[in-house]
Amino acid sequence: MSPDPWTWIAAFLTLMIFSFLYKDNPFYKFAEHLFVGVANGYYIALYWHNSLKPNLFEQLAAGNFLYIIPLLLGLMYFARFIPKVSWLVRIPIGFMIGWGAGISIPAYFQAFVLKQLEGTIVIPQNFTSPLSGVWAVISLIGVVCTLIYFYFSKEHKGLLKPTARLGIFFIMIGFGASFGYTVMARVSLLIGRIQFLLGPWLGLIK
């Protein structure tokens, strides 16, 4: 067993979290609240040293008074706690939504629309090998069928009906792959904790 006290603390906190598998209890709540508190403290310090201090206060100290504008926008968020001027919080929220939309929409369109169209187009370069050619055709069929499934301007009759049904299969395959990836990631975290308990803490495995 490990003689390191920090390893013991980490092991007990891990077991406290695992105790929720039995039922909700004070040990789990203590570990949960401790995790939330430590995480908040860590990220506050991280944002201060990596964002606020170098990008705002040091800039103001250097005489770049244009940074007063983001400072005021940030302070307006605290107006939410003052009922008489709580409406001021709408200004930074509106600014952030507008700025975020302006930044994210072109990037999203480029990454998820144009790239998707580019990957869907069947060109001779996609048929450098039989397998790549098959996948190119499958991708094309999947995209077309999925788009037809979400085409509600016309009732799904005739050719549209089987095409839309095939689109459902592609959608379910996508959801299944996404869910499987999520489960795999969570299981890998569980395996990591079990390896920690049996390895560095108890020394049963190496």
GROMACS .gro file of N, CA and C in nm, residues 14 22 36 41 50 57 71 74 83 94 100 106 112 118 128 132 144-145 155 157 164 172 180-181 199 205:
model
   78
   14THR      N    1  -1.222   0.913  -0.403
   14THR     CA    2  -1.275   0.829  -0.511
   14THR      C    3  -1.381   0.734  -0.458
   22TYR      N    4  -2.445   0.316  -0.429
   22TYR     CA    5  -2.534   0.251  -0.331
   22TYR      C    6  -2.656   0.339  -0.307
   36VAL      N    7  -1.647   2.059  -0.641
   36VAL     CA    8  -1.699   2.182  -0.701
   36VAL      C    9  -1.623   2.304  -0.647
   41GLY      N   10  -1.233   2.731  -0.740
   41GLY     CA   11  -1.114   2.805  -0.699
   41GLY      C   12  -1.002   2.795  -0.801
   50ASN      N   13  -0.430   3.389  -1.643
   50ASN     CA   14  -0.419   3.368  -1.788
   50ASN      C   15  -0.503   3.464  -1.870
   57PHE      N   16  -0.590   4.404  -1.683
   57PHE     CA   17  -0.531   4.495  -1.586
   57PHE      C   18  -0.390   4.539  -1.625
   71LEU      N   19  -1.389   4.618  -1.940
   71LEU     CA   20  -1.401   4.619  -1.794
   71LEU      C   21  -1.541   4.661  -1.752
   74GLY      N   22  -1.790   4.389  -1.826
   74GLY     CA   23  -1.784   4.283  -1.726
   74GLY      C   24  -1.850   4.323  -1.596
   83PRO      N   25  -3.152   4.536  -0.802
   83PRO     CA   26  -3.280   4.540  -0.876
   83PRO      C   27  -3.302   4.667  -0.957
   94GLY      N   28  -2.618   4.099  -2.453
   94GLY     CA   29  -2.642   4.123  -2.595
   94GLY      C   30  -2.513   4.134  -2.674
  100GLY      N   31  -2.056   3.646  -3.023
  100GLY     CA   32  -2.043   3.501  -3.037
  100GLY      C   33  -2.106   3.449  -3.164
  106PRO      N   34  -1.989   3.182  -3.904
  106PRO     CA   35  -1.902   3.151  -4.019
  106PRO      C   36  -1.816   3.027  -3.997
  112PHE      N   37  -1.904   2.261  -4.074
  112PHE     CA   38  -2.009   2.160  -4.076
  112PHE      C   39  -2.097   2.163  -4.200
  118GLU      N   40  -1.816   1.920  -4.921
  118GLU     CA   41  -1.691   1.879  -4.986
  118GLU      C   42  -1.668   1.729  -4.972
  128THR      N   43  -0.960   0.612  -5.560
  128THR     CA   44  -0.823   0.564  -5.575
  128THR      C   45  -0.811   0.418  -5.535
  132SER      N   46  -1.229   0.297  -5.069
  132SER     CA   47  -1.258   0.440  -5.056
  132SER      C   48  -1.372   0.482  -5.146
  144VAL      N   49  -2.771   1.248  -4.855
  144VAL     CA   50  -2.892   1.277  -4.934
  144VAL      C   51  -3.016   1.224  -4.863
  145CYS      N   52  -3.010   1.100  -4.814
  145CYS     CA   53  -3.126   1.041  -4.748
  145CYS      C   54  -3.160   1.113  -4.618
  155GLU      N   55  -4.505   1.581  -4.853
  155GLU     CA   56  -4.532   1.457  -4.781
  155GLU      C   57  -4.444   1.345  -4.835
  157LYS      N   58  -4.412   1.053  -4.971
  157LYS     CA   59  -4.482   0.950  -5.048
  157LYS      C   60  -4.399   0.913  -5.169
  164ALA      N   61  -3.652   0.852  -4.718
  164ALA     CA   62  -3.655   0.908  -4.582
  164ALA      C   63  -3.634   0.799  -4.478
  172MET      N   64  -2.978   0.702  -3.703
  172MET     CA   65  -2.962   0.615  -3.587
  172MET      C   66  -2.819   0.564  -3.576
  180GLY      N   67  -2.209   0.555  -2.825
  180GLY     CA   68  -2.106   0.456  -2.793
  180GLY      C   69  -1.973   0.521  -2.759
  181TYR      N   70  -1.940   0.627  -2.831
  181TYR     CA   71  -1.816   0.699  -2.801
  181TYR      C   72  -1.822   0.762  -2.663
  199GLY      N   73  -0.368  -0.002  -0.808
  199GLY     CA   74  -0.226   0.014  -0.835
  199GLY      C   75  -0.156   0.104  -0.735
  205ILE      N   76  -0.170  -0.419  -0.838
  205ILE     CA   77  -0.130  -0.432  -0.978
  205ILE      C   78  -0.022  -0.329  -1.007
   0.00000   0.00000   0.00000
